[in-house]
Amino acid sequence: MSALFEEEVLSVRHWTDRLFSFTTTRSPSFRYENGQFTMIGLAVNGKPLLRAYSLVSPNYADELEFLSIKVADGPLTSKLQHLKVGDKILVGKKPTGTLLVDNLLPGRNLYMLGTGTGLAPFMSLAKDPAVYERFDKIVLVHGCRTAAELAYADEIENKLPNDELLGEEIRAKLLYYPTVTREDFRHRGRITHLFGTGQMASDLGLAPIDATQDRVMICGSPAFLSDITTLLKGMSLKEGNSNEPGSYVIEKAFVER
Ligand code: A2P
């Protein structure tokens, strides 16, 4: 049996000249947990060319959704960015990943910190009922260079609070904190700075980060992961995994360089 499903592209959205997203059909037997990633790609010269992509769509959705950068000379994204409705796409049957609520100890506030396409896994988690059951506040943080790169901002701010299933929980618990580094915006600066100085918690009216109560999920570029991990360790937060839940979990955003 093949390790890949063949799905069909249902819609494509170009956010900027560096960023796009698309939706596909979903094979009924494809199962995943919110926060996970899977391999996706295209058949090139008869062989699958695959990269890891986090699922943007929650695991109960009828369609799959993915967020991608466009790299002009990237082996996959140089081709993927030309996807059209009706095209075929390969989707790996074995999703995996560490950004799972079960890998975290129960706690007070959950911070989901993503840079660039590192937002993707948090979109599925922001629609997961288990997340709202376990935490008082869920802080969805997205750091980008420009406001145009704040993908899904409209959905987060205007659609999620009216979600049929989770609207009430979302209105009570979800706080969205977009921040931009290279132009003026209502929040400006790198996530590491805003989180580390306490400015983020203060802007949101939350108590300062407390390692014994607050939890963090992180997804972004290797430089961001390295800097934020140093910061969290300095605050005495411990990394969690499936054997031993902890106070933070981490995943690299799988971008092509
Ligand atoms: P900056 O504009 O200061 O580089 P990219 O599009 O390059 O992946 O960046 C996405 C966002 O992540 C940008 O706002 C960028 O800020 C920020 N960023 C890049 N490196 C780091 C880092 N080491 N720590 C925190 N934020 C970072």
CSV table of C-alpha atoms and ligand atoms in Angstrom, one decimal:
chain,number,residue,atom,x,y,z
A,1,MET,CA,0.0,0.0,0.0
A,2,SER,CA,1.3,3.5,-0.9
A,3,ALA,CA,2.5,5.7,1.9
A,4,LEU,CA,0.9,8.7,0.2
A,5,PHE,CA,-2.6,9.9,-0.5
A,6,GLU,CA,-3.3,11.7,-3.7
A,7,GLU,CA,-5.5,14.7,-2.9
A,8,GLU,CA,-7.0,17.4,-5.2
A,9,VAL,CA,-6.4,21.2,-4.7
A,10,LEU,CA,-9.7,23.0,-3.9
A,11,SER,CA,-8.5,26.6,-3.4
A,12,VAL,CA,-5.3,28.6,-3.4
A,13,ARG,CA,-4.7,32.0,-1.7
A,14,HIS,CA,-1.7,34.2,-2.2
A,15,TRP,CA,-1.1,36.3,0.8
A,16,THR,CA,2.1,38.1,-0.4
A,17,ASP,CA,4.8,37.4,-3.0
A,18,ARG,CA,6.5,35.2,-0.3
A,19,LEU,CA,3.5,33.4,1.2
A,20,PHE,CA,0.5,31.4,0.1
A,21,SER,CA,-1.9,28.8,1.4
A,22,PHE,CA,-4.1,26.1,-0.2
A,23,THR,CA,-6.8,23.7,0.7
A,24,THR,CA,-7.2,20.1,-0.6
A,25,THR,CA,-9.6,17.2,-0.4
A,26,ARG,CA,-9.2,14.9,2.6
A,27,SER,CA,-9.2,11.1,2.3
A,28,PRO,CA,-11.5,9.8,5.0
A,29,SER,CA,-8.9,7.5,6.4
A,30,PHE,CA,-6.4,10.3,7.0
A,31,ARG,CA,-6.2,10.9,10.8
A,32,TYR,CA,-4.0,13.4,12.7
A,33,GLU,CA,-3.8,15.3,15.9
A,34,ASN,CA,-4.0,19.1,16.0
A,35,GLY,CA,-0.5,20.6,16.0
A,36,GLN,CA,1.0,17.8,13.8
A,37,PHE,CA,2.7,17.9,10.5
A,38,THR,CA,2.9,15.5,7.6
A,39,MET,CA,5.0,15.2,4.4
A,40,ILE,CA,3.4,16.7,1.3
A,41,GLY,CA,4.5,17.3,-2.2
A,42,LEU,CA,4.4,16.7,-5.9
A,43,ALA,CA,5.5,13.9,-8.3
A,44,VAL,CA,8.5,15.2,-10.1
A,45,ASN,CA,9.9,13.1,-12.9
A,46,GLY,CA,7.8,10.2,-11.6
A,47,LYS,CA,9.2,10.5,-8.0
A,48,PRO,CA,7.6,12.1,-5.0
A,49,LEU,CA,9.3,15.4,-3.9
A,50,LEU,CA,8.2,15.9,-0.4
A,51,ARG,CA,8.6,18.4,2.5
A,52,ALA,CA,7.1,18.5,6.0
A,53,TYR,CA,4.1,20.8,6.4
A,54,SER,CA,2.0,21.5,9.5
A,55,LEU,CA,-1.7,21.1,9.1
A,56,VAL,CA,-3.5,24.4,9.4
A,57,SER,CA,-6.9,22.7,9.3
A,58,PRO,CA,-8.3,21.2,12.5
A,59,ASN,CA,-8.5,17.4,12.6
A,60,TYR,CA,-12.3,17.4,12.3
A,61,ALA,CA,-12.3,19.4,9.1
A,62,ASP,CA,-13.5,18.0,5.8
A,63,GLU,CA,-10.7,19.6,3.9
A,64,LEU,CA,-6.9,19.9,4.5
A,65,GLU,CA,-5.2,23.3,4.6
A,66,PHE,CA,-1.5,24.2,4.4
A,67,LEU,CA,0.5,27.4,4.6
A,68,SER,CA,3.7,27.8,2.6
A,69,ILE,CA,6.5,30.2,1.7
A,70,LYS,CA,7.6,30.6,-1.9
A,71,VAL,CA,11.3,30.2,-2.6
A,72,ALA,CA,12.3,30.9,-6.1
A,73,ASP,CA,14.9,28.2,-6.3
A,74,GLY,CA,13.4,25.9,-3.6
A,75,PRO,CA,13.1,22.4,-5.1
A,76,LEU,CA,9.4,22.0,-4.0
A,77,THR,CA,8.1,25.5,-3.3
A,78,SER,CA,9.2,26.9,-6.6
A,79,LYS,CA,6.7,24.4,-8.1
A,80,LEU,CA,4.1,24.4,-5.4
A,81,GLN,CA,3.5,28.1,-5.6
A,82,HIS,CA,2.0,27.6,-9.0
A,83,LEU,CA,-0.6,25.1,-7.8
A,84,LYS,CA,-4.1,25.6,-9.3
A,85,VAL,CA,-7.5,24.4,-8.3
A,86,GLY,CA,-7.9,20.8,-9.6
A,87,ASP,CA,-4.1,20.0,-9.4
A,88,LYS,CA,-3.1,16.8,-7.6
A,89,ILE,CA,-1.0,16.9,-4.4
A,90,LEU,CA,0.6,14.0,-2.5
A,91,VAL,CA,-0.1,13.8,1.3
A,92,GLY,CA,1.9,11.5,3.6
A,93,LYS,CA,-0.3,9.1,5.5
A,94,LYS,CA,1.8,9.3,8.7
A,95,PRO,CA,1.5,12.7,10.5
A,96,THR,CA,3.7,13.3,13.5
A,97,GLY,CA,5.1,16.1,15.7
A,98,THR,CA,5.6,17.4,19.2
A,99,LEU,CA,3.2,20.4,19.4
A,100,LEU,CA,0.6,18.4,21.2
A,101,VAL,CA,-1.4,19.5,24.3
A,102,ASP,CA,-0.7,16.1,25.8
A,103,ASN,CA,3.0,16.9,25.9
A,104,LEU,CA,2.3,19.8,28.2
A,105,LEU,CA,1.5,19.8,31.9
A,106,PRO,CA,-1.8,21.4,32.7
A,107,GLY,CA,-1.5,25.1,33.4
A,108,ARG,CA,-2.9,28.6,33.5
A,109,ASN,CA,-2.1,30.4,30.2
A,110,LEU,CA,-0.9,28.7,27.0
A,111,TYR,CA,1.3,30.9,24.8
A,112,MET,CA,1.5,29.7,21.2
A,113,LEU,CA,4.5,31.5,19.6
A,114,GLY,CA,5.0,31.3,15.9
A,115,THR,CA,7.1,33.2,13.4
A,116,GLY,CA,6.3,33.2,9.6
A,117,THR,CA,4.7,29.9,8.6
A,118,GLY,CA,5.3,28.7,12.1
A,119,LEU,CA,1.7,30.0,12.7
A,120,ALA,CA,0.3,26.9,10.8
A,121,PRO,CA,0.1,24.3,13.6
A,122,PHE,CA,-1.4,26.9,16.0
A,123,MET,CA,-4.3,27.4,13.6
A,124,SER,CA,-5.4,23.8,14.1
A,125,LEU,CA,-4.7,24.0,17.8
A,126,ALA,CA,-6.7,27.2,18.1
A,127,LYS,CA,-9.7,25.2,16.9
A,128,ASP,CA,-9.1,22.3,19.2
A,129,PRO,CA,-11.7,21.9,22.1
A,130,ALA,CA,-9.0,20.1,24.2
A,131,VAL,CA,-6.9,23.3,24.3
A,132,TYR,CA,-9.8,25.3,25.7
A,133,GLU,CA,-10.6,22.6,28.3
A,134,ARG,CA,-7.0,22.7,29.7
A,135,PHE,CA,-6.1,26.4,29.9
A,136,ASP,CA,-7.6,29.6,31.1
A,137,LYS,CA,-6.2,31.8,28.3
A,138,ILE,CA,-4.7,30.8,25.0
A,139,VAL,CA,-2.4,33.5,23.5
A,140,LEU,CA,-1.9,33.1,19.8
A,141,VAL,CA,1.2,35.1,18.9
A,142,HIS,CA,2.3,35.6,15.3
A,143,GLY,CA,5.5,37.4,14.4
A,144,CYS,CA,6.2,38.6,10.8
A,145,ARG,CA,8.2,41.1,9.0
A,146,THR,CA,5.1,43.0,7.6
A,147,ALA,CA,1.4,43.2,8.4
A,148,ALA,CA,0.6,41.6,5.0
A,149,GLU,CA,2.3,38.5,6.2
A,150,LEU,CA,0.0,38.1,9.1
A,151,ALA,CA,-1.9,35.3,7.4
A,152,TYR,CA,-5.3,34.3,8.8
A,153,ALA,CA,-5.5,37.5,10.9
A,154,ASP,CA,-9.1,38.2,9.6
A,155,GLU,CA,-10.1,34.6,10.3
A,156,ILE,CA,-8.7,34.7,13.8
A,157,GLU,CA,-10.2,38.1,14.7
A,158,ASN,CA,-13.5,37.9,13.0
A,159,LYS,CA,-14.5,34.3,12.2
A,160,LEU,CA,-13.2,32.2,15.1
A,161,PRO,CA,-15.2,34.2,17.7
A,162,ASN,CA,-18.3,33.2,15.8
A,163,ASP,CA,-17.3,29.6,15.3
A,164,GLU,CA,-20.4,27.3,15.6
A,165,LEU,CA,-18.6,24.7,17.8
A,166,LEU,CA,-16.1,26.8,19.8
A,167,GLY,CA,-17.2,30.4,19.5
A,168,GLU,CA,-18.1,30.8,23.2
A,169,GLU,CA,-14.8,29.3,24.4
A,170,ILE,CA,-12.8,31.3,21.9
A,171,ARG,CA,-14.4,34.6,22.9
A,172,ALA,CA,-13.7,33.9,26.5
A,173,LYS,CA,-10.2,32.5,26.2
A,174,LEU,CA,-8.4,33.2,22.9
A,175,LEU,CA,-6.1,36.3,22.8
A,176,TYR,CA,-4.5,37.1,19.4
A,177,TYR,CA,-1.2,39.0,19.5
A,178,PRO,CA,0.2,39.8,16.0
A,179,THR,CA,3.5,41.6,15.9
A,180,VAL,CA,5.5,43.0,13.0
A,181,THR,CA,9.2,43.9,12.9
A,182,ARG,CA,9.8,45.8,9.7
A,183,GLU,CA,7.0,48.4,9.5
A,184,ASP,CA,4.7,50.3,11.9
A,185,PHE,CA,2.0,48.2,13.5
A,186,ARG,CA,0.0,48.1,16.8
A,187,HIS,CA,2.5,45.6,18.2
A,188,ARG,CA,6.0,46.0,17.0
A,189,GLY,CA,9.2,43.9,17.7
A,190,ARG,CA,10.5,40.4,17.8
A,191,ILE,CA,8.5,37.8,19.8
A,192,THR,CA,11.6,37.0,21.9
A,193,HIS,CA,11.8,40.7,23.1
A,194,LEU,CA,8.1,41.2,23.7
A,195,PHE,CA,7.8,37.8,25.5
A,196,GLY,CA,11.1,38.1,27.4
A,197,THR,CA,10.6,41.6,28.7
A,198,GLY,CA,7.1,40.9,29.9
A,199,GLN,CA,5.7,43.5,27.5
A,200,MET,CA,3.4,40.9,25.8
A,201,ALA,CA,1.8,39.8,29.1
A,202,SER,CA,1.4,43.4,30.2
A,203,ASP,CA,-0.2,44.5,26.8
A,204,LEU,CA,-2.7,41.6,27.2
A,205,GLY,CA,-3.5,42.3,30.8
A,206,LEU,CA,-2.1,39.0,31.9
A,207,ALA,CA,0.0,38.2,34.9
A,208,PRO,CA,3.8,38.0,34.2
A,209,ILE,CA,4.9,34.6,32.9
A,210,ASP,CA,5.3,32.0,35.6
A,211,ALA,CA,7.2,28.8,34.9
A,212,THR,CA,5.1,26.9,37.4
A,213,GLN,CA,1.8,27.8,35.8
A,214,ASP,CA,2.2,29.0,32.2
A,215,ARG,CA,2.9,26.8,29.1
A,216,VAL,CA,4.5,27.6,25.8
A,217,MET,CA,4.4,26.1,22.3
A,218,ILE,CA,6.9,27.3,19.8
A,219,CYS,CA,7.2,27.0,16.0
A,220,GLY,CA,9.4,29.1,13.7
A,221,SER,CA,12.8,29.6,12.1
A,222,PRO,CA,15.9,27.9,13.6
A,223,ALA,CA,17.3,31.2,14.9
A,224,PHE,CA,14.0,32.0,16.6
A,225,LEU,CA,13.8,28.6,18.2
A,226,SER,CA,17.3,28.8,19.4
A,227,ASP,CA,16.8,32.3,21.0
A,228,ILE,CA,13.4,31.5,22.5
A,229,THR,CA,14.7,28.2,24.0
A,230,THR,CA,17.5,30.0,25.7
A,231,LEU,CA,15.0,32.5,27.1
A,232,LEU,CA,12.6,29.8,28.3
A,233,LYS,CA,15.4,27.8,30.0
A,234,GLY,CA,16.5,31.0,31.7
A,235,MET,CA,13.0,31.3,33.1
A,236,SER,CA,13.2,27.7,34.4
A,237,LEU,CA,10.7,26.2,31.9
A,238,LYS,CA,11.3,22.5,31.1
A,239,GLU,CA,10.8,21.0,27.6
A,240,GLY,CA,8.1,18.3,27.4
A,241,ASN,CA,7.7,15.3,25.2
A,242,SER,CA,5.4,12.3,24.9
A,243,ASN,CA,7.2,10.4,27.7
A,244,GLU,CA,7.3,13.3,30.1
A,245,PRO,CA,5.0,16.3,29.7
A,246,GLY,CA,6.7,19.7,30.4
A,247,SER,CA,6.1,23.4,30.3
A,248,TYR,CA,7.1,24.0,26.7
A,249,VAL,CA,7.3,22.1,23.4
A,250,ILE,CA,9.0,23.1,20.2
A,251,GLU,CA,8.9,22.5,16.5
A,252,LYS,CA,10.8,23.9,13.6
A,253,ALA,CA,8.8,25.5,10.8
A,254,PHE,CA,9.7,23.4,7.8
A,255,VAL,CA,10.8,26.1,5.4
A,256,GLU,CA,12.9,25.5,2.3
A,257,ARG,CA,16.0,27.6,2.1
B,1,A2P,P1,13.3,40.4,11.8
B,1,A2P,O1,12.5,41.2,10.8
B,1,A2P,O2,13.8,41.3,12.9
B,1,A2P,O3,14.3,39.5,11.2
B,1,A2P,P2,11.3,35.5,8.5
B,1,A2P,O4,10.2,35.9,7.6
B,1,A2P,O5,12.7,35.9,8.2
B,1,A2P,O6,11.1,34.0,8.8
B,1,A2P,O7,10.9,36.2,9.9
B,1,A2P,C1,9.7,36.1,10.5
B,1,A2P,C2,9.7,37.0,11.8
B,1,A2P,O8,10.6,36.3,12.7
B,1,A2P,C3,10.3,38.4,11.6
B,1,A2P,O9,9.5,39.3,12.3
B,1,A2P,C4,11.7,38.3,12.1
B,1,A2P,O10,12.2,39.5,12.6
B,1,A2P,C5,11.5,37.3,13.2
B,1,A2P,N1,12.8,36.7,13.7
B,1,A2P,C6,13.8,36.3,12.9
B,1,A2P,N2,14.8,35.8,13.6
B,1,A2P,C7,14.4,35.8,14.9
B,1,A2P,C8,15.0,35.5,16.2
B,1,A2P,N3,16.2,34.9,16.2
B,1,A2P,N4,14.3,35.7,17.3
B,1,A2P,C9,13.1,36.3,17.2
B,1,A2P,N5,12.4,36.7,16.1
B,1,A2P,C10,13.1,36.4,14.9
